Coordinates of N, CA and C in Angstrom, one line a residue:
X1278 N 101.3 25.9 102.1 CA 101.3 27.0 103.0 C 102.0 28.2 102.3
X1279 N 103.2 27.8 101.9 CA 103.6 28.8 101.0 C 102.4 29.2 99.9
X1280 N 101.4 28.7 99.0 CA 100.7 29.4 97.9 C 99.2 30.3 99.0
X1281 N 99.4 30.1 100.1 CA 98.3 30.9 101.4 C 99.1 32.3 101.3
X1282 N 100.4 32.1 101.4 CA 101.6 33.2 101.8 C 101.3 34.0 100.8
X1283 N 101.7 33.5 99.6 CA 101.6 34.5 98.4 C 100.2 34.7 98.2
X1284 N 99.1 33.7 98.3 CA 98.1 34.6 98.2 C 97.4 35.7 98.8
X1285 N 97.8 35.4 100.5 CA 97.6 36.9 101.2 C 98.6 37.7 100.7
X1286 N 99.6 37.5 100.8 CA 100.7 38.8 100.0 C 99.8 39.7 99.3
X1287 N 99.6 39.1 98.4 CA 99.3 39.8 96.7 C 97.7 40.2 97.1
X1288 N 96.8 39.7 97.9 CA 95.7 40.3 98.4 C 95.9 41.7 99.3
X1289 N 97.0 41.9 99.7 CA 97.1 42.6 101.1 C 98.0 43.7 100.2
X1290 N 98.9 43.4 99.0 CA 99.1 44.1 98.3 C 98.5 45.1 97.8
X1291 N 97.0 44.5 97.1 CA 96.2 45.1 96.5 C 95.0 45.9 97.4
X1292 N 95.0 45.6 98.9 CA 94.1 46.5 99.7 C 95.3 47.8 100.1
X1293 N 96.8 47.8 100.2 CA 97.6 48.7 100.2 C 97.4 49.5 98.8
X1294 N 97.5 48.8 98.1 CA 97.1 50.2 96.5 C 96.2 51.1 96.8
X1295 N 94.7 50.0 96.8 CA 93.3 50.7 97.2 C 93.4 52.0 98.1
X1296 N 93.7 51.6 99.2 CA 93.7 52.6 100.0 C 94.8 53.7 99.8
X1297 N 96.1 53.5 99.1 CA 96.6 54.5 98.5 C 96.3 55.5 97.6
X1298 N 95.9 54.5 96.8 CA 94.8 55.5 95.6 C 93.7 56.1 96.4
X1299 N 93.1 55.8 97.4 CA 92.0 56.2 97.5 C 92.4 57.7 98.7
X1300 N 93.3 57.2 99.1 CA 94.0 58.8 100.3 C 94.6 59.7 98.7
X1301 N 95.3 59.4 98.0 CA 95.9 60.3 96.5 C 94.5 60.8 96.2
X1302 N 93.6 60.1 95.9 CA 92.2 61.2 95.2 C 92.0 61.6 96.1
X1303 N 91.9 61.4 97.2 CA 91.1 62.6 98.6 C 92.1 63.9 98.5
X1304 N 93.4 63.5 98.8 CA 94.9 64.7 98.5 C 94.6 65.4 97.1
X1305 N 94.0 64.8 96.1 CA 94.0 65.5 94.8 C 92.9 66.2 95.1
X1306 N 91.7 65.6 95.1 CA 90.5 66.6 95.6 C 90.7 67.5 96.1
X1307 N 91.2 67.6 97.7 CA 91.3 68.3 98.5 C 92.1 69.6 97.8
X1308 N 93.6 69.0 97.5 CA 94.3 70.2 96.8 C 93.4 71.0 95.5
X1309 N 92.9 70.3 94.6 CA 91.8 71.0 93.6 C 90.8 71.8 94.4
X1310 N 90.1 71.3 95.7 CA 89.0 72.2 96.0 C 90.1 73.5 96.8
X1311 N 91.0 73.2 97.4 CA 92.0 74.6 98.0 C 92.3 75.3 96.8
X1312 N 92.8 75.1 95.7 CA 92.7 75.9 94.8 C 91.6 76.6 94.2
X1313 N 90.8 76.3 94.2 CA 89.6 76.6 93.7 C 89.5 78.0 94.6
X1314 N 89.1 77.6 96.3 CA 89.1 78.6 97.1 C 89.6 79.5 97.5
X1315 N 90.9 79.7 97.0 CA 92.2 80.3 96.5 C 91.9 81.1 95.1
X1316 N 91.1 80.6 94.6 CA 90.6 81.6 93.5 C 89.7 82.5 93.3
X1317 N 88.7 81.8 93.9 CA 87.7 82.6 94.7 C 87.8 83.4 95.3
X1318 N 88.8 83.5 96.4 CA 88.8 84.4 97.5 C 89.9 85.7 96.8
X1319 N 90.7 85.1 95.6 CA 91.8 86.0 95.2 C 90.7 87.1 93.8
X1320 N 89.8 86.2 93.5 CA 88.9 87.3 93.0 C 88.4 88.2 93.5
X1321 N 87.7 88.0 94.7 CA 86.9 88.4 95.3 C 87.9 89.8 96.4
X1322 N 88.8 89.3 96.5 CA 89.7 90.3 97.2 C 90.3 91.5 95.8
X1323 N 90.4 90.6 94.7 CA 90.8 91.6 93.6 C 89.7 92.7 93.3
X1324 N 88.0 92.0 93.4 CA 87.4 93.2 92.9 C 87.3 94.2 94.5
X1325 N 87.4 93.5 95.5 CA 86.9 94.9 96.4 C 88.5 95.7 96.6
X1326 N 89.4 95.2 95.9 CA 90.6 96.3 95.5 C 90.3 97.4 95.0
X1327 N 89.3 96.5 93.7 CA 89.1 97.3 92.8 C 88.1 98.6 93.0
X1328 N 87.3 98.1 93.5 CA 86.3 98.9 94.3 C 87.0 100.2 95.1
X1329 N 88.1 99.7 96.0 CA 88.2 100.4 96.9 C 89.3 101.4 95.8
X1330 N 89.7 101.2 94.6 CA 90.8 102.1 94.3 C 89.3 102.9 93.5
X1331 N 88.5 102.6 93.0 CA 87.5 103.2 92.4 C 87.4 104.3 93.2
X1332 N 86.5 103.9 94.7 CA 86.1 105.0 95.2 C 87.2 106.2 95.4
X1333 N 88.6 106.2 96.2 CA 89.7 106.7 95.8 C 89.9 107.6 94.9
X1334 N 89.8 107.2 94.0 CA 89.9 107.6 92.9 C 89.0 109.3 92.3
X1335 N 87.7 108.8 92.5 CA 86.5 109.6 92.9 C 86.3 110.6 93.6
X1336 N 86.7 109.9 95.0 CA 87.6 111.0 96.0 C 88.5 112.6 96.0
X1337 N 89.5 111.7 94.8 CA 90.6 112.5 95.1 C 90.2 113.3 93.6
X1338 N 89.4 112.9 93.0 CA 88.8 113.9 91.8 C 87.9 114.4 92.1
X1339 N 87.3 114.2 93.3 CA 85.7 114.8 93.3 C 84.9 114.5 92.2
X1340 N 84.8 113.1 91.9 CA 83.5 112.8 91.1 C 82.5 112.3 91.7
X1341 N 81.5 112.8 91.6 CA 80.2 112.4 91.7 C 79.2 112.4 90.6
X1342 N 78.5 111.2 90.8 CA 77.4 111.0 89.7 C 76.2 111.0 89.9
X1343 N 75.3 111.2 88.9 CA 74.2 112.1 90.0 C 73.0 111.0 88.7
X1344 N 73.4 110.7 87.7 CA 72.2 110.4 86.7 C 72.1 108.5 86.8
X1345 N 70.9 108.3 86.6 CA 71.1 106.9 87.0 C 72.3 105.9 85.7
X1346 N 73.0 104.9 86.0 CA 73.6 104.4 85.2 C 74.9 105.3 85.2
X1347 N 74.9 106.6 85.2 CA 76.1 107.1 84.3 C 77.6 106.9 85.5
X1348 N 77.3 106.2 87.0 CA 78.5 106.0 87.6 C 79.1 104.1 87.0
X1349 N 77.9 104.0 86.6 CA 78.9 102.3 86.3 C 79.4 102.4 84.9
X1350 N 78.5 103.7 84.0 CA 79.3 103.8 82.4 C 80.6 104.5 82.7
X1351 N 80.7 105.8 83.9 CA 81.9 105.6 84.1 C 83.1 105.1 84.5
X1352 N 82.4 104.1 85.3 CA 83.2 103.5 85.8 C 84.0 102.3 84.5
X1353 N 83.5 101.5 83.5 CA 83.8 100.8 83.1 C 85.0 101.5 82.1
X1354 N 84.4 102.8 81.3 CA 85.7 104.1 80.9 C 86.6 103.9 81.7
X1355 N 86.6 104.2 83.2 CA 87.8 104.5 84.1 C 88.6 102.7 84.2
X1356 N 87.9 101.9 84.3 CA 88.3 100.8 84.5 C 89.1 100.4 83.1
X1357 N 89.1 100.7 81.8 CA 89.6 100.5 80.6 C 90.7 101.2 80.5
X1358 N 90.8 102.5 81.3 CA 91.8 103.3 81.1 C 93.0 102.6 82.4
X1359 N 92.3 102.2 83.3 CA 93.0 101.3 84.1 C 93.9 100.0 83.8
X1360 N 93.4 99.5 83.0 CA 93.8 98.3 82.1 C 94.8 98.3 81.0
X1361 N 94.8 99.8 80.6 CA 95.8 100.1 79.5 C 96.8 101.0 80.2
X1362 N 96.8 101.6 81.0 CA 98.0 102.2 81.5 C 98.5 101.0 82.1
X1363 N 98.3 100.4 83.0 CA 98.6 99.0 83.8 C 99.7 98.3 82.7
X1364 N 98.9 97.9 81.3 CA 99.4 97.2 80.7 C 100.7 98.2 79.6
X1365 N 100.5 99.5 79.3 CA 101.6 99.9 79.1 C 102.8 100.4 80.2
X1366 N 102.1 100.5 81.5 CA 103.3 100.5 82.9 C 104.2 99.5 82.5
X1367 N 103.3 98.3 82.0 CA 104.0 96.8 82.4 C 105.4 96.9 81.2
X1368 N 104.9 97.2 79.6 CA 105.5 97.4 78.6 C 107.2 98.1 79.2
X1369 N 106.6 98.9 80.1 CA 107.6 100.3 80.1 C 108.6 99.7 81.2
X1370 N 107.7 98.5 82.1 CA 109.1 97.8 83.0 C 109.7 97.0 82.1
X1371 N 109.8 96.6 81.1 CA 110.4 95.0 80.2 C 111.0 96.5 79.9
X1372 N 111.3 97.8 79.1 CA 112.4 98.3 78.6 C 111.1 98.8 77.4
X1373 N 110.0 98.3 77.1 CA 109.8 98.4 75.7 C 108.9 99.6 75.4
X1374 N 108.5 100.7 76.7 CA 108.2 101.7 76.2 C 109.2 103.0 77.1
X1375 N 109.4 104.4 76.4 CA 110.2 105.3 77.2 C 109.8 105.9 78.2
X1376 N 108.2 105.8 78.6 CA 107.6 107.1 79.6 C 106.4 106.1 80.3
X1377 N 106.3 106.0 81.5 CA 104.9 105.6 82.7 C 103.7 106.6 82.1
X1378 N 102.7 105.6 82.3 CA 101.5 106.1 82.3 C 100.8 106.5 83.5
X1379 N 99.6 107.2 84.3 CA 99.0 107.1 84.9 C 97.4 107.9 84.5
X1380 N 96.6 107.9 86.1 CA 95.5 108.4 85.9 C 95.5 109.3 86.6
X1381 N 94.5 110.5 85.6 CA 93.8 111.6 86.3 C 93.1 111.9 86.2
X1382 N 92.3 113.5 86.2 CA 90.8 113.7 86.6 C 89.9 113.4 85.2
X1383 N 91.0 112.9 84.2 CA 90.3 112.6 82.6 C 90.0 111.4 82.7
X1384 N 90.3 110.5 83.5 CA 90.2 109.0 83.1 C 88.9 108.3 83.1
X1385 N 88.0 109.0 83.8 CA 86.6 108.8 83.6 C 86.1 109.1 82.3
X1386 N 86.4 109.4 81.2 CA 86.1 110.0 79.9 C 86.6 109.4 78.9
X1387 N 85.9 109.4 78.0 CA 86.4 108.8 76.3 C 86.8 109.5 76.0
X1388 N 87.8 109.5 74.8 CA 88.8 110.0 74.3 C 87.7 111.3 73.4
X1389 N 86.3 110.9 72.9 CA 85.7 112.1 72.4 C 85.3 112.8 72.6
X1390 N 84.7 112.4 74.3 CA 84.2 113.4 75.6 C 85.0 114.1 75.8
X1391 N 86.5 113.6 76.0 CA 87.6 114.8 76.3 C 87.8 115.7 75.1
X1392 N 88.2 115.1 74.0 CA 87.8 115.9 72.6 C 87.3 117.4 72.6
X1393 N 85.9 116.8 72.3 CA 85.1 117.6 72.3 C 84.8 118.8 73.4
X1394 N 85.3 118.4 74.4 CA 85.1 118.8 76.0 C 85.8 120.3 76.2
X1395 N 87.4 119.3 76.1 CA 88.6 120.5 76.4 C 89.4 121.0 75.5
X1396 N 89.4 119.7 74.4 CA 90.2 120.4 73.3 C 89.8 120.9 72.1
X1397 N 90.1 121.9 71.9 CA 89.9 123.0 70.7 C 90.9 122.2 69.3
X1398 N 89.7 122.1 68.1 CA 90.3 122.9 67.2 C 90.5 123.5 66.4
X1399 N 91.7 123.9 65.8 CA 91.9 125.1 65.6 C 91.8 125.2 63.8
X1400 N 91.2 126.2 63.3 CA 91.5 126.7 61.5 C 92.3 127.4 61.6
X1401 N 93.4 127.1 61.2 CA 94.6 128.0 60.5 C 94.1 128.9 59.9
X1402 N 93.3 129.0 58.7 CA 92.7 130.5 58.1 C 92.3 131.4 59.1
X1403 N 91.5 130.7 60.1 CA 91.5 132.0 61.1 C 92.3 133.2 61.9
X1404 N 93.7 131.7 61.9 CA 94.5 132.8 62.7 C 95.1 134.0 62.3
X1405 N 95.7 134.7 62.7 CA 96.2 136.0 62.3 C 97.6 135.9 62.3
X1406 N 98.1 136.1 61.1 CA 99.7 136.1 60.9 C 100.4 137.0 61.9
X1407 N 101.4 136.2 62.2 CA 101.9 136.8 63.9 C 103.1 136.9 63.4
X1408 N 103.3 138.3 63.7 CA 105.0 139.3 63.6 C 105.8 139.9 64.7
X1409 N 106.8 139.9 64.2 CA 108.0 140.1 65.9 C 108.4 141.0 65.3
X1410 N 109.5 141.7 66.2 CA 110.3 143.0 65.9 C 111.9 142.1 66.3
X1411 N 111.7 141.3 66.3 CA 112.8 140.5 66.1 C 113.9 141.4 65.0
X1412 N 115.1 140.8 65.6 CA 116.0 141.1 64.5 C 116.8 140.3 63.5
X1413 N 117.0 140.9 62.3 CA 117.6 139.6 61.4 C 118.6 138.6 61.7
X1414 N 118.9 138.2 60.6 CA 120.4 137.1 61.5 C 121.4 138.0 62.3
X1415 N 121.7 137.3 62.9 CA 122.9 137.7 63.8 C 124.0 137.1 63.4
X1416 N 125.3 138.3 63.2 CA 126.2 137.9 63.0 C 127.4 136.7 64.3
X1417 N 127.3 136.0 64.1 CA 127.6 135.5 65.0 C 129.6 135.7 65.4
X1418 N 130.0 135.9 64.3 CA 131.9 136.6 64.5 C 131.9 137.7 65.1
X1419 N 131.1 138.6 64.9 CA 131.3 139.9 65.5 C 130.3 140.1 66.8
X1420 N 130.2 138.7 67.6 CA 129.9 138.9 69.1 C 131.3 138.8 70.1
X1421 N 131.3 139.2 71.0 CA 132.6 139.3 71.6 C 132.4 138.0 72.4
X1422 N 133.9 137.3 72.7 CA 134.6 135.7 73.2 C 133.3 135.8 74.9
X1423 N 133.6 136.6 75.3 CA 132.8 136.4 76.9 C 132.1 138.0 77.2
X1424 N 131.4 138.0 78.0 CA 129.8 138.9 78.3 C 130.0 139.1 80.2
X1425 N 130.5 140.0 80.9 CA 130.7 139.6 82.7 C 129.3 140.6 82.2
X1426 N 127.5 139.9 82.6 CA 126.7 140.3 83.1 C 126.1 141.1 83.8
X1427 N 127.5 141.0 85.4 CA 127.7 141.8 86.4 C 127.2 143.4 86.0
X1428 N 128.2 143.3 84.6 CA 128.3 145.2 84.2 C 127.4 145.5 84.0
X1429 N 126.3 144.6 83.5 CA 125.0 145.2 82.3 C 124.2 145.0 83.7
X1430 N 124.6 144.6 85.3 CA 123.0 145.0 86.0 C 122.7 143.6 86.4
X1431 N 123.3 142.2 85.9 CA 122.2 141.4 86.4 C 123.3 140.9 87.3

């Protein structure tokens, strides 16, 4: 009677594993498929962020695009310029850069478009030697210790 005992034991043992293991893979599944949907939805919430800071964005610049293609070529410009201020903001919270970045009505543009666009440059030969009526050094001992303003009017 006793070798009945131990052999249901150790039977009854082994349908307790079974079904342990088998609730753990459903709990592991389960947790793997919640994650997953957790990713999904945290993408999916990221792009219509993204979306929604796009249009914003647009908005508050008044862009409009009018040629076919050229709102998604700027948009991917604007979204790169997004990505590098973001990631030098990030730089500038750890200590490791001195000044924040942000965006403005340039960030839809490449750095050539803007170039070419707004900034000039300049030949020095061109320019015209520029003269003052400035006066020479100033002796600086023969200014007097204090100046009261008041007297001269201001």
């Amino acid at each position: 009677s006793s070798g009945i005992n131990a052999e249901y034991g150790d039977t009854r043992e082994k349908e307790i594993t079974h079904i342990t293991m088998t609730v753990n893979n459903k709990l592991l599944a389960f947790h793997w498929l919640a994650l997953l949907v957790a990713i999904v939805v945290a993408d999916l919430t990221s792009a219509k962020v993204v979306d929604l800071n796009w249009h914003q964005w647009k908005t508050k610049h008044g862009k409009q695009y009018t040629e076919v293609g050229e709102e998604q070529k700027r948009r991917g410009i604007w979204q790169s310029q997004v990505d590098e201020v973001g990631q030098h903001n990030l730089r500038f919270e750890m200590g490791l850069e001195t000044y924040k970045k942000g965006l403005n009505h340039f960030s839809d543009l490449t750095w050539d478009e803007l170039e070419s666009t707004y900034l000039q440059s300049f030949d020095l030969s061109q320019v015209e030697q520029v003269t003052t009526d400035a006066p020479g050094p100033i002796d600086v001992e023969a200014l007097p210790e204090s100046v009261d303003w008041r007297d001269k009017g201001y």
